[in-house]
Structures are given as C-alpha cells and as structure tokens.
PDB file of C-alpha atoms and ligand atoms in Angstrom:
ATOM      1  CA  MET K 142       0.000   0.000   0.000  1.00 98.00           C
ATOM      2  CA  THR K 143       1.045   3.587  -0.508  1.00 98.00           C
ATOM      3  CA  SER K 144       0.451   6.276   2.099  1.00 97.00           C
ATOM      4  CA  GLY K 145       0.878  10.024   2.583  1.00 96.00           C
ATOM      5  CA  GLY K 146       1.971  12.311  -0.273  1.00 96.00           C
ATOM      6  CA  ASP K 147       2.462  10.402  -3.528  1.00 98.00           C
ATOM      7  CA  ALA K 148       5.965  10.108  -4.939  1.00 98.00           C
ATOM      8  CA  ALA K 149       7.318   8.903  -8.280  1.00 98.00           C
ATOM      9  CA  GLY K 150       8.806   5.463  -7.722  1.00 97.00           C
ATOM     10  CA  MET K 151       5.813   4.199  -5.764  1.00 98.00           C
ATOM     11  CA  ASN K 152       4.387   2.451  -8.845  1.00 98.00           C
ATOM     12  CA  PRO K 153       7.618   0.677  -9.845  1.00 98.00           C
ATOM     13  CA  ALA K 154       7.996  -0.391  -6.200  1.00 98.00           C
ATOM     14  CA  ILE K 155       4.481  -1.901  -6.202  1.00 98.00           C
ATOM     15  CA  LYS K 156       5.356  -3.835  -9.356  1.00 97.00           C
ATOM     16  CA  ALA K 157       8.647  -5.106  -7.942  1.00 98.00           C
ATOM     17  CA  ALA K 158       7.016  -6.138  -4.651  1.00 98.00           C
ATOM     18  CA  VAL K 159       4.201  -8.009  -6.412  1.00 97.00           C
ATOM     19  CA  ASP K 160       6.583  -9.763  -8.819  1.00 97.00           C
ATOM     20  CA  HIS K 161       9.085 -10.707  -6.123  1.00 97.00           C
ATOM     21  CA  ALA K 162       6.429 -11.927  -3.725  1.00 97.00           C
ATOM     22  CA  ARG K 163       5.088 -14.221  -6.459  1.00 97.00           C
ATOM     23  CA  HIS K 164       8.624 -15.381  -7.210  1.00 97.00           C
ATOM     24  CA  LEU K 165       8.922 -16.420  -3.556  1.00 98.00           C
ATOM     25  CA  SER K 166       5.553 -18.216  -3.771  1.00 97.00           C
ATOM     26  CA  MET K 167       3.798 -15.654  -1.617  1.00 97.00           C
ATOM     27  CA  ARG K 168       0.345 -14.390  -2.594  1.00 97.00           C
ATOM     28  CA  PRO K 169       0.366 -10.601  -2.963  1.00 98.00           C
ATOM     29  CA  TYR K 170      -2.575  -8.238  -2.539  1.00 98.00           C
ATOM     30  CA  VAL K 171      -2.748  -4.480  -3.039  1.00 98.00           C
ATOM     31  CA  VAL K 172      -4.555  -1.993  -0.805  1.00 98.00           C
ATOM     32  CA  TYR K 173      -6.170   0.993  -2.537  1.00 98.00           C
ATOM     33  CA  ASP K 174      -6.356   4.456  -0.901  1.00 98.00           C
ATOM     34  CA  GLY K 175      -3.642   3.821   1.699  1.00 98.00           C
ATOM     35  CA  LEU K 176      -4.595   3.480   5.362  1.00 98.00           C
ATOM     36  CA  GLU K 177      -8.103   4.743   4.621  1.00 98.00           C
ATOM     37  CA  GLY K 178      -8.542   1.884   2.164  1.00 98.00           C
ATOM     38  CA  LEU K 179      -7.208  -0.591   4.692  1.00 98.00           C
ATOM     39  CA  ILE K 180      -9.922   0.526   7.090  1.00 98.00           C
ATOM     40  CA  ASP K 181     -12.568   0.235   4.361  1.00 98.00           C
ATOM     41  CA  GLY K 182     -11.344  -3.103   3.022  1.00 98.00           C
ATOM     42  CA  LYS K 183     -10.281  -1.853  -0.428  1.00 98.00           C
ATOM     43  CA  ILE K 184      -7.985  -4.818  -0.884  1.00 98.00           C
ATOM     44  CA  GLU K 185      -7.575  -6.800  -4.115  1.00 97.00           C
ATOM     45  CA  GLU K 186      -5.295  -9.242  -5.830  1.00 97.00           C
ATOM     46  CA  PRO K 187      -3.358  -7.217  -8.429  1.00 96.00           C
ATOM     47  CA  SER K 188      -4.415  -7.833 -12.021  1.00 93.00           C
ATOM     48  CA  ARG K 189      -1.931  -8.193 -14.880  1.00 87.00           C
ATOM     49  CA  ASN K 190      -3.403  -4.983 -16.316  1.00 87.00           C
ATOM     50  CA  LEU K 191      -2.418  -3.123 -13.176  1.00 90.00           C
ATOM     51  CA  THR K 192       1.116  -4.472 -12.929  1.00 91.00           C
ATOM     52  CA  ASN K 193       1.783  -3.891 -16.650  1.00 89.00           C
ATOM     53  CA  GLU K 194       0.940  -0.205 -16.254  1.00 90.00           C
ATOM     54  CA  LEU K 195       3.063   0.455 -13.213  1.00 95.00           C
ATOM     55  CA  ILE K 196       6.662   0.837 -14.278  1.00 95.00           C
ATOM     56  CA  TYR K 197       6.509   4.176 -16.089  1.00 96.00           C
ATOM     57  CA  ARG K 198       3.624   5.893 -14.322  1.00 97.00           C
ATOM     58  CA  GLY K 199       4.068   8.725 -11.809  1.00 97.00           C
ATOM     59  CA  GLY K 200       2.052   9.075  -8.592  1.00 97.00           C
ATOM     60  CA  THR K 201       0.538   5.858  -7.243  1.00 98.00           C
ATOM     61  CA  LEU K 202      -2.030   3.814  -9.129  1.00 97.00           C
ATOM     62  CA  LEU K 203      -3.083   2.427  -5.726  1.00 97.00           C
ATOM     63  CA  ARG K 204      -3.905   6.002  -4.704  1.00 97.00           C
ATOM     64  CA  SER K 205      -3.000   7.378  -1.304  1.00 97.00           C
ATOM     65  CA  SER K 206      -4.437   9.123   1.737  1.00 96.00           C
ATOM     66  CA  ARG K 207      -3.414  10.893   4.909  1.00 95.00           C
ATOM     67  CA  SER K 208      -5.575   9.006   7.399  1.00 95.00           C
ATOM     68  CA  LYS K 209      -6.640  10.425  10.733  1.00 95.00           C
ATOM     69  CA  ARG K 210      -9.023   7.527  11.402  1.00 97.00           C
ATOM     70  CA  PHE K 211      -6.198   4.977  11.512  1.00 97.00           C
ATOM     71  CA  PHE K 212      -4.917   6.580  14.710  1.00 94.00           C
ATOM     72  CA  GLN K 213      -8.086   5.387  16.488  1.00 96.00           C
ATOM     73  CA  TYR K 214      -8.179   1.804  17.737  1.00 97.00           C
ATOM     74  CA  GLU K 215     -11.700   1.061  16.489  1.00 98.00           C
ATOM     75  CA  TYR K 216     -10.695   1.740  12.876  1.00 98.00           C
ATOM     76  CA  ARG K 217      -7.472  -0.235  13.208  1.00 98.00           C
ATOM     77  CA  LYS K 218      -9.591  -3.147  14.462  1.00 98.00           C
ATOM     78  CA  GLN K 219     -11.826  -2.778  11.402  1.00 98.00           C
ATOM     79  CA  ALA K 220      -8.719  -2.857   9.178  1.00 98.00           C
ATOM     80  CA  TYR K 221      -7.476  -5.967  10.956  1.00 98.00           C
ATOM     81  CA  GLU K 222     -10.781  -7.757  10.345  1.00 98.00           C
ATOM     82  CA  HIS K 223     -10.423  -7.107   6.587  1.00 98.00           C
ATOM     83  CA  LEU K 224      -6.932  -8.566   6.576  1.00 98.00           C
ATOM     84  CA  LYS K 225      -7.979 -11.578   8.626  1.00 98.00           C
ATOM     85  CA  ALA K 226     -10.876 -12.278   6.272  1.00 98.00           C
ATOM     86  CA  LYS K 227      -8.455 -12.426   3.332  1.00 98.00           C
ATOM     87  CA  GLY K 228      -5.740 -14.322   5.205  1.00 97.00           C
ATOM     88  CA  ILE K 229      -3.256 -11.475   4.790  1.00 98.00           C
ATOM     89  CA  GLU K 230      -0.403 -11.829   7.264  1.00 97.00           C
ATOM     90  CA  LYS K 231       2.146  -9.159   6.401  1.00 98.00           C
ATOM     91  CA  LEU K 232       2.126  -5.624   5.034  1.00 98.00           C
ATOM     92  CA  ILE K 233       4.432  -3.398   3.025  1.00 98.00           C
ATOM     93  CA  ILE K 234       3.861   0.319   3.312  1.00 98.00           C
ATOM     94  CA  MET K 235       5.429   3.098   1.274  1.00 98.00           C
ATOM     95  CA  GLY K 236       5.400   6.606   2.665  1.00 97.00           C
ATOM     96  CA  GLY K 237       6.948   8.677   5.424  1.00 93.00           C
ATOM     97  CA  ASP K 238       7.694   8.046   9.078  1.00 88.00           C
ATOM     98  CA  GLY K 239       4.090   8.911  10.100  1.00 90.00           C
ATOM     99  CA  SER K 240       2.880   5.990   7.970  1.00 94.00           C
ATOM    100  CA  PHE K 241       5.485   3.669   9.488  1.00 95.00           C
ATOM    101  CA  ARG K 242       4.436   4.736  12.983  1.00 93.00           C
ATOM    102  CA  ALA K 243       0.798   4.019  12.153  1.00 95.00           C
ATOM    103  CA  LEU K 244       1.700   0.464  11.155  1.00 95.00           C
ATOM    104  CA  ASN K 245       3.749   0.060  14.301  1.00 93.00           C
ATOM    105  CA  ASP K 246       0.636   0.904  16.346  1.00 94.00           C
ATOM    106  CA  PHE K 247      -1.188  -1.678  14.239  1.00 96.00           C
ATOM    107  CA  TYR K 248       1.509  -4.247  15.021  1.00 96.00           C
ATOM    108  CA  ASN K 249       1.240  -3.499  18.746  1.00 95.00           C
ATOM    109  CA  ASP K 250      -2.507  -4.130  18.552  1.00 97.00           C
ATOM    110  CA  PHE K 251      -2.710  -7.153  16.254  1.00 98.00           C
ATOM    111  CA  GLU K 252       0.845  -8.363  15.597  1.00 96.00           C
ATOM    112  CA  VAL K 253       0.664  -7.924  11.824  1.00 97.00           C
ATOM    113  CA  PRO K 254       4.311  -7.439  10.813  1.00 97.00           C
ATOM    114  CA  PHE K 255       5.234  -4.822   8.241  1.00 97.00           C
ATOM    115  CA  ALA K 256       8.111  -3.511   6.149  1.00 97.00           C
ATOM    116  CA  GLY K 257       8.486   0.191   5.362  1.00 97.00           C
ATOM    117  CA  ILE K 258       9.811   1.809   2.177  1.00 98.00           C
ATOM    118  CA  PRO K 259      10.744   5.502   2.440  1.00 98.00           C
ATOM    119  CA  ALA K 260       8.905   7.465  -0.226  1.00 98.00           C
ATOM    120  CA  THR K 261       8.564  11.241  -0.180  1.00 98.00           C
ATOM    121  CA  ILE K 262       9.888  13.984  -2.421  1.00 98.00           C
ATOM    122  CA  ASP K 263      10.902  15.872   0.752  1.00 97.00           C
ATOM    123  CA  ASN K 264      13.808  13.443   1.426  1.00 97.00           C
ATOM    124  CA  ASP K 265      13.346  14.119   5.133  1.00 96.00           C
ATOM    125  CA  ILE K 266      13.297  10.622   6.641  1.00 96.00           C
ATOM    126  CA  ALA K 267      16.014   9.940   9.218  1.00 95.00           C
ATOM    127  CA  SER K 268      18.520   7.091   8.656  1.00 95.00           C
ATOM    128  CA  THR K 269      18.222   7.034   4.865  1.00 97.00           C
ATOM    129  CA  ASP K 270      20.022   9.188   2.321  1.00 97.00           C
ATOM    130  CA  TYR K 271      17.303   8.534  -0.251  1.00 98.00           C
ATOM    131  CA  CYS K 272      13.518   8.390  -0.400  1.00 98.00           C
ATOM    132  CA  LEU K 273      11.599   7.349  -3.524  1.00 98.00           C
ATOM    133  CA  GLY K 274      10.464  10.264  -5.643  1.00 98.00           C
ATOM    134  CA  VAL K 275      13.346  12.607  -4.926  1.00 98.00           C
ATOM    135  CA  ASP K 276      15.266  12.176  -8.174  1.00 98.00           C
ATOM    136  CA  THR K 277      12.138  12.595 -10.281  1.00 98.00           C
ATOM    137  CA  ALA K 278      11.115  15.714  -8.323  1.00 98.00           C
ATOM    138  CA  GLN K 279      14.628  17.160  -8.684  1.00 98.00           C
ATOM    139  CA  ASN K 280      14.481  16.651 -12.441  1.00 98.00           C
ATOM    140  CA  VAL K 281      11.017  18.221 -12.675  1.00 98.00           C
ATOM    141  CA  ILE K 282      12.293  21.235 -10.723  1.00 98.00           C
ATOM    142  CA  LEU K 283      15.414  21.542 -12.880  1.00 98.00           C
ATOM    143  CA  ASN K 284      13.349  21.475 -16.075  1.00 98.00           C
ATOM    144  CA  CYS K 285      11.149  24.229 -14.635  1.00 98.00           C
ATOM    145  CA  ILE K 286      14.099  26.365 -13.579  1.00 98.00           C
ATOM    146  CA  ASP K 287      15.736  25.914 -16.998  1.00 98.00           C
ATOM    147  CA  SER K 288      12.520  27.152 -18.618  1.00 98.00           C
ATOM    148  CA  ILE K 289      12.276  30.042 -16.179  1.00 98.00           C
ATOM    149  CA  ARG K 290      15.879  30.932 -16.989  1.00 97.00           C
ATOM    150  CA  ASP K 291      14.893  31.340 -20.665  1.00 97.00           C
ATOM    151  CA  THR K 292      12.140  33.841 -19.904  1.00 98.00           C
ATOM    152  CA  ALA K 293      14.150  35.536 -17.122  1.00 97.00           C
ATOM    153  CA  GLN K 294      16.968  36.156 -19.590  1.00 95.00           C
ATOM    154  CA  SER K 295      14.587  37.337 -22.310  1.00 96.00           C
ATOM    155  CA  HIS K 296      12.967  39.932 -20.024  1.00 96.00           C
ATOM    156  CA  HIS K 297      15.959  40.840 -17.841  1.00 94.00           C
ATOM    157  CA  ARG K 298      14.013  39.776 -14.745  1.00 96.00           C
ATOM    158  CA  ALA K 299      14.675  38.290 -11.344  1.00 97.00           C
ATOM    159  CA  PHE K 300      12.769  35.119 -10.459  1.00 98.00           C
ATOM    160  CA  VAL K 301      12.092  33.547  -7.091  1.00 98.00           C
ATOM    161  CA  VAL K 302      11.251  29.845  -7.432  1.00 98.00           C
ATOM    162  CA  GLU K 303       9.638  28.167  -4.427  1.00 98.00           C
ATOM    163  CA  THR K 304      10.128  24.416  -4.078  1.00 98.00           C
ATOM    164  CA  MET K 305       8.282  21.939  -1.860  1.00 98.00           C
ATOM    165  CA  GLY K 306       9.981  20.000   0.916  1.00 97.00           C
ATOM    166  CA  ARG K 307       7.889  20.824   3.964  1.00 96.00           C
ATOM    167  CA  ASP K 308      10.452  21.829   6.653  1.00 96.00           C
ATOM    168  CA  CYS K 309      13.383  20.288   4.822  1.00 97.00           C
ATOM    169  CA  GLY K 310      15.552  22.240   2.378  1.00 98.00           C
ATOM    170  CA  TYR K 311      17.005  19.231   0.550  1.00 98.00           C
ATOM    171  CA  LEU K 312      15.070  19.708  -2.700  1.00 98.00           C
ATOM    172  CA  ALA K 313      15.783  23.440  -2.762  1.00 98.00           C
ATOM    173  CA  MET K 314      19.489  23.060  -1.976  1.00 98.00           C
ATOM    174  CA  THR K 315      20.209  20.315  -4.495  1.00 98.00           C
ATOM    175  CA  THR K 316      18.267  21.980  -7.299  1.00 98.00           C
ATOM    176  CA  ALA K 317      19.789  25.395  -6.545  1.00 98.00           C
ATOM    177  CA  LEU K 318      23.224  23.832  -6.944  1.00 98.00           C
ATOM    178  CA  CYS K 319      22.266  21.904 -10.098  1.00 98.00           C
ATOM    179  CA  SER K 320      20.643  24.929 -11.735  1.00 98.00           C
ATOM    180  CA  SER K 321      23.420  27.327 -10.806  1.00 97.00           C
ATOM    181  CA  ALA K 322      20.988  29.577  -8.923  1.00 98.00           C
ATOM    182  CA  ASP K 323      22.257  32.902  -7.589  1.00 97.00           C
ATOM    183  CA  ILE K 324      20.420  32.672  -4.254  1.00 98.00           C
ATOM    184  CA  CYS K 325      19.234  29.768  -2.122  1.00 98.00           C
ATOM    185  CA  ILE K 326      17.158  30.202   1.031  1.00 98.00           C
ATOM    186  CA  VAL K 327      16.387  27.092   3.127  1.00 98.00           C
ATOM    187  CA  PRO K 328      15.417  26.387   6.756  1.00 98.00           C
ATOM    188  CA  GLU K 329      18.804  24.789   7.487  1.00 98.00           C
ATOM    189  CA  ILE K 330      20.895  27.921   6.749  1.00 98.00           C
ATOM    190  CA  PRO K 331      20.500  31.403   8.271  1.00 98.00           C
ATOM    191  CA  TYR K 332      20.385  33.875   5.388  1.00 97.00           C
ATOM    192  CA  ASP K 333      21.721  37.419   5.198  1.00 97.00           C
ATOM    193  CA  LEU K 334      20.050  39.675   2.628  1.00 97.00           C
ATOM    194  CA  ASP K 335      22.582  42.503   3.027  1.00 96.00           C
ATOM    195  CA  SER K 336      25.378  40.165   2.296  1.00 97.00           C
ATOM    196  CA  ILE K 337      23.500  38.656  -0.675  1.00 97.00           C
ATOM    197  CA  TYR K 338      23.088  42.160  -2.031  1.00 95.00           C
ATOM    198  CA  ARG K 339      26.795  42.938  -1.545  1.00 95.00           C
ATOM    199  CA  ARG K 340      27.693  39.721  -3.379  1.00 96.00           C
ATOM    200  CA  LEU K 341      25.369  40.380  -6.316  1.00 94.00           C
ATOM    201  CA  SER K 342      25.696  44.167  -6.638  1.00 92.00           C
ATOM    202  CA  PRO K 343      28.887  44.220  -8.759  1.00 90.00           C
ATOM    203  CA  GLN K 344      27.096  41.961 -11.240  1.00 86.00           C
ATOM    204  CA  ILE K 345      23.949  44.086 -11.083  1.00 85.00           C
ATOM    205  CA  GLU K 346      26.049  47.204 -11.787  1.00 85.00           C
ATOM    206  CA  GLU K 347      27.644  45.428 -14.754  1.00 85.00           C
ATOM    207  CA  GLY K 348      24.127  44.802 -16.049  1.00 79.00           C
ATOM    208  CA  ILE K 349      23.687  41.173 -14.928  1.00 77.00           C
ATOM    209  CA  GLY K 350      21.094  39.618 -17.244  1.00 89.00           C
ATOM    210  CA  TYR K 351      18.809  38.058 -14.660  1.00 95.00           C
ATOM    211  CA  ILE K 352      18.691  36.525 -11.178  1.00 97.00           C
ATOM    212  CA  ILE K 353      17.407  33.119 -10.107  1.00 98.00           C
ATOM    213  CA  ALA K 354      16.624  32.518  -6.423  1.00 98.00           C
ATOM    214  CA  VAL K 355      15.508  29.093  -5.147  1.00 98.00           C
ATOM    215  CA  VAL K 356      13.558  29.154  -1.886  1.00 98.00           C
ATOM    216  CA  ALA K 357      12.316  26.198   0.169  1.00 98.00           C
ATOM    217  CA  GLU K 358       8.623  26.398   1.116  1.00 98.00           C
ATOM    218  CA  GLY K 359       9.542  25.757   4.768  1.00 98.00           C
ATOM    219  CA  THR K 360      11.157  29.207   5.046  1.00 98.00           C
ATOM    220  CA  ARG K 361       7.902  30.986   4.115  1.00 98.00           C
ATOM    221  CA  VAL K 362       9.897  33.919   2.733  1.00 98.00           C
ATOM    222  CA  ALA K 363       9.285  33.567  -1.003  1.00 98.00           C
ATOM    223  CA  GLN K 364       6.928  36.565  -1.266  1.00 98.00           C
ATOM    224  CA  TYR K 365       9.077  38.695   0.983  1.00 98.00           C
ATOM    225  CA  LEU K 366      12.199  37.861  -1.029  1.00 98.00           C
ATOM    226  CA  THR K 367      10.382  38.687  -4.282  1.00 98.00           C
ATOM    227  CA  ARG K 368       9.500  42.176  -2.997  1.00 98.00           C
ATOM    228  CA  TRP K 369      12.996  42.653  -1.571  1.00 98.00           C
ATOM    229  CA  LEU K 370      14.707  41.704  -4.854  1.00 97.00           C
ATOM    230  CA  ASN K 371      12.503  44.084  -6.792  1.00 96.00           C
ATOM    231  CA  GLU K 372      13.118  46.992  -4.414  1.00 96.00           C
ATOM    232  CA  LYS K 373      16.825  46.343  -3.964  1.00 94.00           C
ATOM    233  CA  THR K 374      17.854  45.553  -7.542  1.00 92.00           C
ATOM    234  CA  GLY K 375      15.223  47.537  -9.410  1.00 92.00           C
ATOM    235  CA  MET K 376      14.693  44.474 -11.605  1.00 94.00           C
ATOM    236  CA  ASP K 377      11.224  43.386 -12.530  1.00 97.00           C
ATOM    237  CA  THR K 378      10.757  40.361 -10.234  1.00 98.00           C
ATOM    238  CA  ARG K 379       8.389  37.388 -10.422  1.00 98.00           C
ATOM    239  CA  LEU K 380       7.569  34.571  -8.029  1.00 98.00           C
ATOM    240  CA  THR K 381       6.911  31.044  -9.298  1.00 98.00           C
ATOM    241  CA  VAL K 382       5.530  28.616  -6.730  1.00 98.00           C
ATOM    242  CA  LEU K 383       6.163  25.229  -8.338  1.00 98.00           C
ATOM    243  CA  GLY K 384       3.648  23.393  -6.120  1.00 98.00           C
ATOM    244  CA  HIS K 385       2.309  19.950  -6.926  1.00 98.00           C
ATOM    245  CA  VAL K 386       3.899  19.769 -10.360  1.00 98.00           C
ATOM    246  CA  GLN K 387       6.945  18.573  -8.385  1.00 98.00           C
ATOM    247  CA  ARG K 388       5.123  15.459  -7.221  1.00 97.00           C
ATOM    248  CA  GLY K 389       4.205  14.267 -10.719  1.00 97.00           C
ATOM    249  CA  GLY K 390       6.033  12.900 -13.706  1.00 97.00           C
ATOM    250  CA  SER K 391       7.217   9.543 -14.945  1.00 98.00           C
ATOM    251  CA  PRO K 392       9.742   8.065 -12.493  1.00 98.00           C
ATOM    252  CA  THR K 393      13.363   8.510 -13.581  1.00 98.00           C
ATOM    253  CA  ALA K 394      15.692   5.546 -14.073  1.00 98.00           C
ATOM    254  CA  ARG K 395      17.124   6.206 -10.609  1.00 98.00           C
ATOM    255  CA  ASP K 396      13.693   6.114  -8.980  1.00 98.00           C
ATOM    256  CA  ARG K 397      12.730   2.939 -10.853  1.00 98.00           C
ATOM    257  CA  LEU K 398      15.921   1.209  -9.789  1.00 98.00           C
ATOM    258  CA  MET K 399      15.757   2.404  -6.181  1.00 98.00           C
ATOM    259  CA  ALA K 400      12.108   1.319  -6.077  1.00 98.00           C
ATOM    260  CA  THR K 401      12.995  -2.145  -7.336  1.00 98.00           C
ATOM    261  CA  ARG K 402      15.818  -2.536  -4.828  1.00 98.00           C
ATOM    262  CA  PHE K 403      13.794  -1.262  -1.850  1.00 98.00           C
ATOM    263  CA  ALA K 404      10.704  -3.306  -2.732  1.00 98.00           C
ATOM    264  CA  THR K 405      12.457  -6.629  -3.300  1.00 98.00           C
ATOM    265  CA  ARG K 406      14.328  -6.135  -0.031  1.00 98.00           C
ATOM    266  CA  ALA K 407      11.087  -5.372   1.782  1.00 98.00           C
ATOM    267  CA  VAL K 408       9.538  -8.612   0.489  1.00 98.00           C
ATOM    268  CA  GLU K 409      12.662 -10.549   1.454  1.00 98.00           C
ATOM    269  CA  ALA K 410      12.731  -9.056   4.958  1.00 98.00           C
ATOM    270  CA  LEU K 411       9.159 -10.207   5.573  1.00 98.00           C
ATOM    271  CA  HIS K 412       9.793 -13.573   3.926  1.00 97.00           C
ATOM    272  CA  LYS K 413      12.720 -14.187   6.305  1.00 97.00           C
ATOM    273  CA  GLY K 414      10.611 -13.135   9.290  1.00 97.00           C
ATOM    274  CA  ASN K 415      12.489  -9.852   9.867  1.00 96.00           C
ATOM    275  CA  ASN K 416       9.528  -7.845  11.070  1.00 94.00           C
ATOM    276  CA  ASN K 417       8.921  -4.114  11.231  1.00 95.00           C
ATOM    277  CA  GLN K 418      12.068  -3.115   9.383  1.00 96.00           C
ATOM    278  CA  ILE K 419      12.458   0.058   7.326  1.00 97.00           C
ATOM    279  CA  MET K 420      14.430  -0.149   4.074  1.00 98.00           C
ATOM    280  CA  VAL K 421      17.188   2.471   3.914  1.00 98.00           C
ATOM    281  CA  TYR K 422      19.991   3.562   1.598  1.00 98.00           C
ATOM    282  CA  ARG K 423      22.974   4.945   3.458  1.00 96.00           C
ATOM    283  CA  ASP K 424      26.507   5.815   2.387  1.00 95.00           C
ATOM    284  CA  GLY K 425      25.984   4.043  -0.917  1.00 96.00           C
ATOM    285  CA  SER K 426      24.594   0.780   0.511  1.00 97.00           C
ATOM    286  CA  TYR K 427      21.143  -0.696   1.077  1.00 97.00           C
ATOM    287  CA  ALA K 428      20.276  -1.789   4.599  1.00 97.00           C
ATOM    288  CA  THR K 429      17.336  -2.233   6.922  1.00 97.00           C
ATOM    289  CA  THR K 430      16.822  -0.396  10.181  1.00 96.00           C
ATOM    290  CA  SER K 431      14.404  -0.372  13.075  1.00 93.00           C
ATOM    291  CA  LEU K 432      11.418   1.942  13.266  1.00 91.00           C
ATOM    292  CA  ASN K 433      13.018   3.687  16.260  1.00 89.00           C
ATOM    293  CA  ALA K 434      15.960   4.782  14.108  1.00 90.00           C
ATOM    294  CA  VAL K 435      13.510   6.500  11.760  1.00 92.00           C
ATOM    295  CA  ALA K 436      10.369   7.661  13.548  1.00 85.00           C
ATOM    296  CA  GLY K 437      10.670  10.738  15.677  1.00 81.00           C
ATOM    297  CA  GLN K 438      14.307  11.261  14.608  1.00 88.00           C
ATOM    298  CA  LYS K 439      15.323  14.394  12.787  1.00 90.00           C
ATOM    299  CA  TYR K 440      16.726  14.049   9.287  1.00 94.00           C
ATOM    300  CA  SER K 441      19.814  16.161   8.637  1.00 95.00           C
ATOM    301  CA  VAL K 442      20.861  17.143   5.147  1.00 97.00           C
ATOM    302  CA  ASN K 443      24.438  16.123   4.270  1.00 96.00           C
ATOM    303  CA  PRO K 444      26.691  18.877   5.751  1.00 97.00           C
ATOM    304  CA  GLU K 445      28.704  19.154   2.517  1.00 97.00           C
ATOM    305  CA  ILE K 446      25.550  20.096   0.601  1.00 97.00           C
ATOM    306  CA  ILE K 447      24.686  22.612   3.317  1.00 98.00           C
ATOM    307  CA  ASP K 448      28.182  24.121   3.106  1.00 97.00           C
ATOM    308  CA  LEU K 449      27.975  24.455  -0.669  1.00 97.00           C
ATOM    309  CA  CYS K 450      24.643  26.260  -0.358  1.00 98.00           C
ATOM    310  CA  ARG K 451      25.858  28.554   2.411  1.00 97.00           C
ATOM    311  CA  GLU K 452      27.593  30.624  -0.289  1.00 96.00           C
ATOM    312  CA  LEU K 453      24.211  31.188  -1.933  1.00 98.00           C
ATOM    313  CA  SER K 454      22.522  32.260   1.308  1.00 97.00           C
ATOM    314  CA  CYS K 455      24.821  35.156   2.099  1.00 96.00           C
TER     315      CYS K 455
HETATM  316  O1  F6P X 692       5.312  15.668   1.844  1.00 58.93           O
HETATM  317  C1  F6P X 692       5.235  15.915   0.486  1.00 58.93           C
HETATM  318  C2  F6P X 692       4.631  17.259   0.239  1.00 58.93           C
HETATM  319  O2  F6P X 692       4.542  17.433  -1.168  1.00 58.93           O
HETATM  320  C3  F6P X 692       5.342  18.450   0.874  1.00 58.93           C
HETATM  321  O3  F6P X 692       6.490  18.830   0.164  1.00 58.93           O
HETATM  322  C4  F6P X 692       4.257  19.482   0.865  1.00 58.93           C
HETATM  323  O4  F6P X 692       4.462  20.455   1.873  1.00 58.93           O
HETATM  324  C5  F6P X 692       3.024  18.668   1.153  1.00 58.93           C
HETATM  325  O5  F6P X 692       3.334  17.326   0.767  1.00 58.93           O
HETATM  326  C6  F6P X 692       1.794  19.112   0.413  1.00 58.93           C
HETATM  327  O6  F6P X 692       0.746  18.336   0.872  1.00 58.93           O
HETATM  328  P1  F6P X 692      -0.657  18.215   0.134  1.00 58.93           P
HETATM  329  O7  F6P X 692      -0.446  17.394  -1.111  1.00 58.93           O
HETATM  330  O8  F6P X 692      -1.513  17.531   1.137  1.00 58.93           O
HETATM  331  O9  F6P X 692      -1.077  19.602  -0.209  1.00 58.93           O
END
C-alpha cells in the first residue's frame, strides 16, 4: 500500500514487490487508498493490467491518503478484520515516518508485521540518504528552472522559485546547486540579505542579465524575497511557486531502480521473518533499520551540501 503524499517510484515499487512476492511463492494483494482503504477493506489481488501499467507511471495507481481515522483503535480493528478475512499476514507500506508509525501501532494491537519503504519527495526521513520520488522531483524542478531561466533572460528579470519540501531544504538546496541559482534560502541555513546584495551588486552594476533565487517552502519567505529583490535591484521580479507539479512525472531511471531494490528487499525481509524493518539507503549501501531509528528522529541534510549552499545564502 502507498500512504501520505504520492511520490514517483511508488508504482515501480508496487510492481517489484508483487513480482518478487510471487517469485517467492507468496500471494500478494494491493490496498487501494492507503490506510483509509485498509480501514474500508479496499484490498484486491493485483491484475496483470495493473502491474503492466506500473513501471513508467508517476504518482501511485493504488492512490494514497493521509488518514486520521487509523490513529483510532476502532478503525485499526476494522482494518485488521479485513486482513484476517483475506488471510493477509504481512504488510508493506510506502510513505513517510508517520505511515510507518501508524503500522507500528497496528503491530502493537494485532501483531501484523510490516516492512516500510521511504517514499517522499521531501527526502526528510532519518537514517536514509534517499527516499523514492526525490530524483524525479529534482528533475522536474530543474526542467522548470531551466525554462524560467529562458524567460528571465529574455525579459531581464529576477525570479524567485519556491520548491516543496515541507520543513526540509534538501530539494531546494540540491536543485539550486544543479541549476546554478544565484540565491538559495532554506530552513537549514541562516540567510543574510545585506550580504546577498553585496555579493550580487557588482554583477547588477555590470548589467547582470537576470537573477534566479531558489527558496524552500519551509522558510515561508518567497513573497518577501520577491518584494525585496525588486526593491533592492530595481529588476522586474516574479515569483513562481512550483507546487504539486513537483510530485508528478514519470519516475526517472534512478527512482525505478531504487524502487525495485527497496521493494524486493522489503519482500525478502518479511519472507525471512524480519519484522517491522524500514528499508534504507545509506553511504551508498542498502540496509534495513528499526522503526526507532527513523520515527521521531530528525533528518539532517548532508553537511557538505549545506556548506555548498551557504555561499548562496549570504
Ligand atoms: O510531503 C510531500 C509534500 O509534497 C510536501 O512537500 C508538501 O508540503 C506537502 O506534501 C503538500 O501536501 P498536500 O499534497 O496535502 O497539499
């Protein structure tokens, strides 16, 4: 099942999990609508039509939800009854740490083991360097910034581009670096507008063509920065809030491969009886870790990336 915000890579992971489970002579089912669907018994055996469609499609064909009901025992009990009726003994969930925690509560109630696959464009899950959907979102953002650069250059304008990421600046930092942005403002780095102005003013005096600023949504300063840039530089300035376009798109090769690796490992963990493990990718290797290493822990962006972006924040 898929849970929380959708992320590219969820579909290829569903396909890999279904195929690998069958390879190991297990009988896979899919749950539609995430935890809400589990409560309502939207559980089916996957058809060939579904699995054939999965590999290149963005989002999640199983659909997703952010369930409040699942945090109440009576609804978890209802979900358990649906599983029992179908003889389902183990679960794989893709999503963020809130989804993993929900299944841990479920395990404490009914002892249904689970495996977790990190999937969120925010890349903000502790203990893993990678979550499904990040590479695709980065590429969507880069395509947008490249297009914005064309029009910024044509009109001699400054552009502020706001990326998603909730309270994490990973998407903004990595795409600012990859798009050669002039400014990057993220929650992880204190910014200094005076110093940014001092850095850019020689270029502005030389008649710099345009300015690109990438701002993480978690800072909530995109509008303020847009006004500031206009007043300070005198350049016509526009704000582009990229929004949900960042969550869509066909999964990149990296997301398809990561999805396949995470999903087959999740099936294997459950097959071997390693319960309640979260799949992670750390320092270039795949591993599994306990829920405690993930839930309630703060994710920190790689300090080298932060240091590189510091130069764009002051
Ligand atoms: O967690 C993924 C994410 O896209 C965040 O980056 C963003 O803040 C949030 O979800 C948006 O949530 P919704 O799709 O519910 O508006």
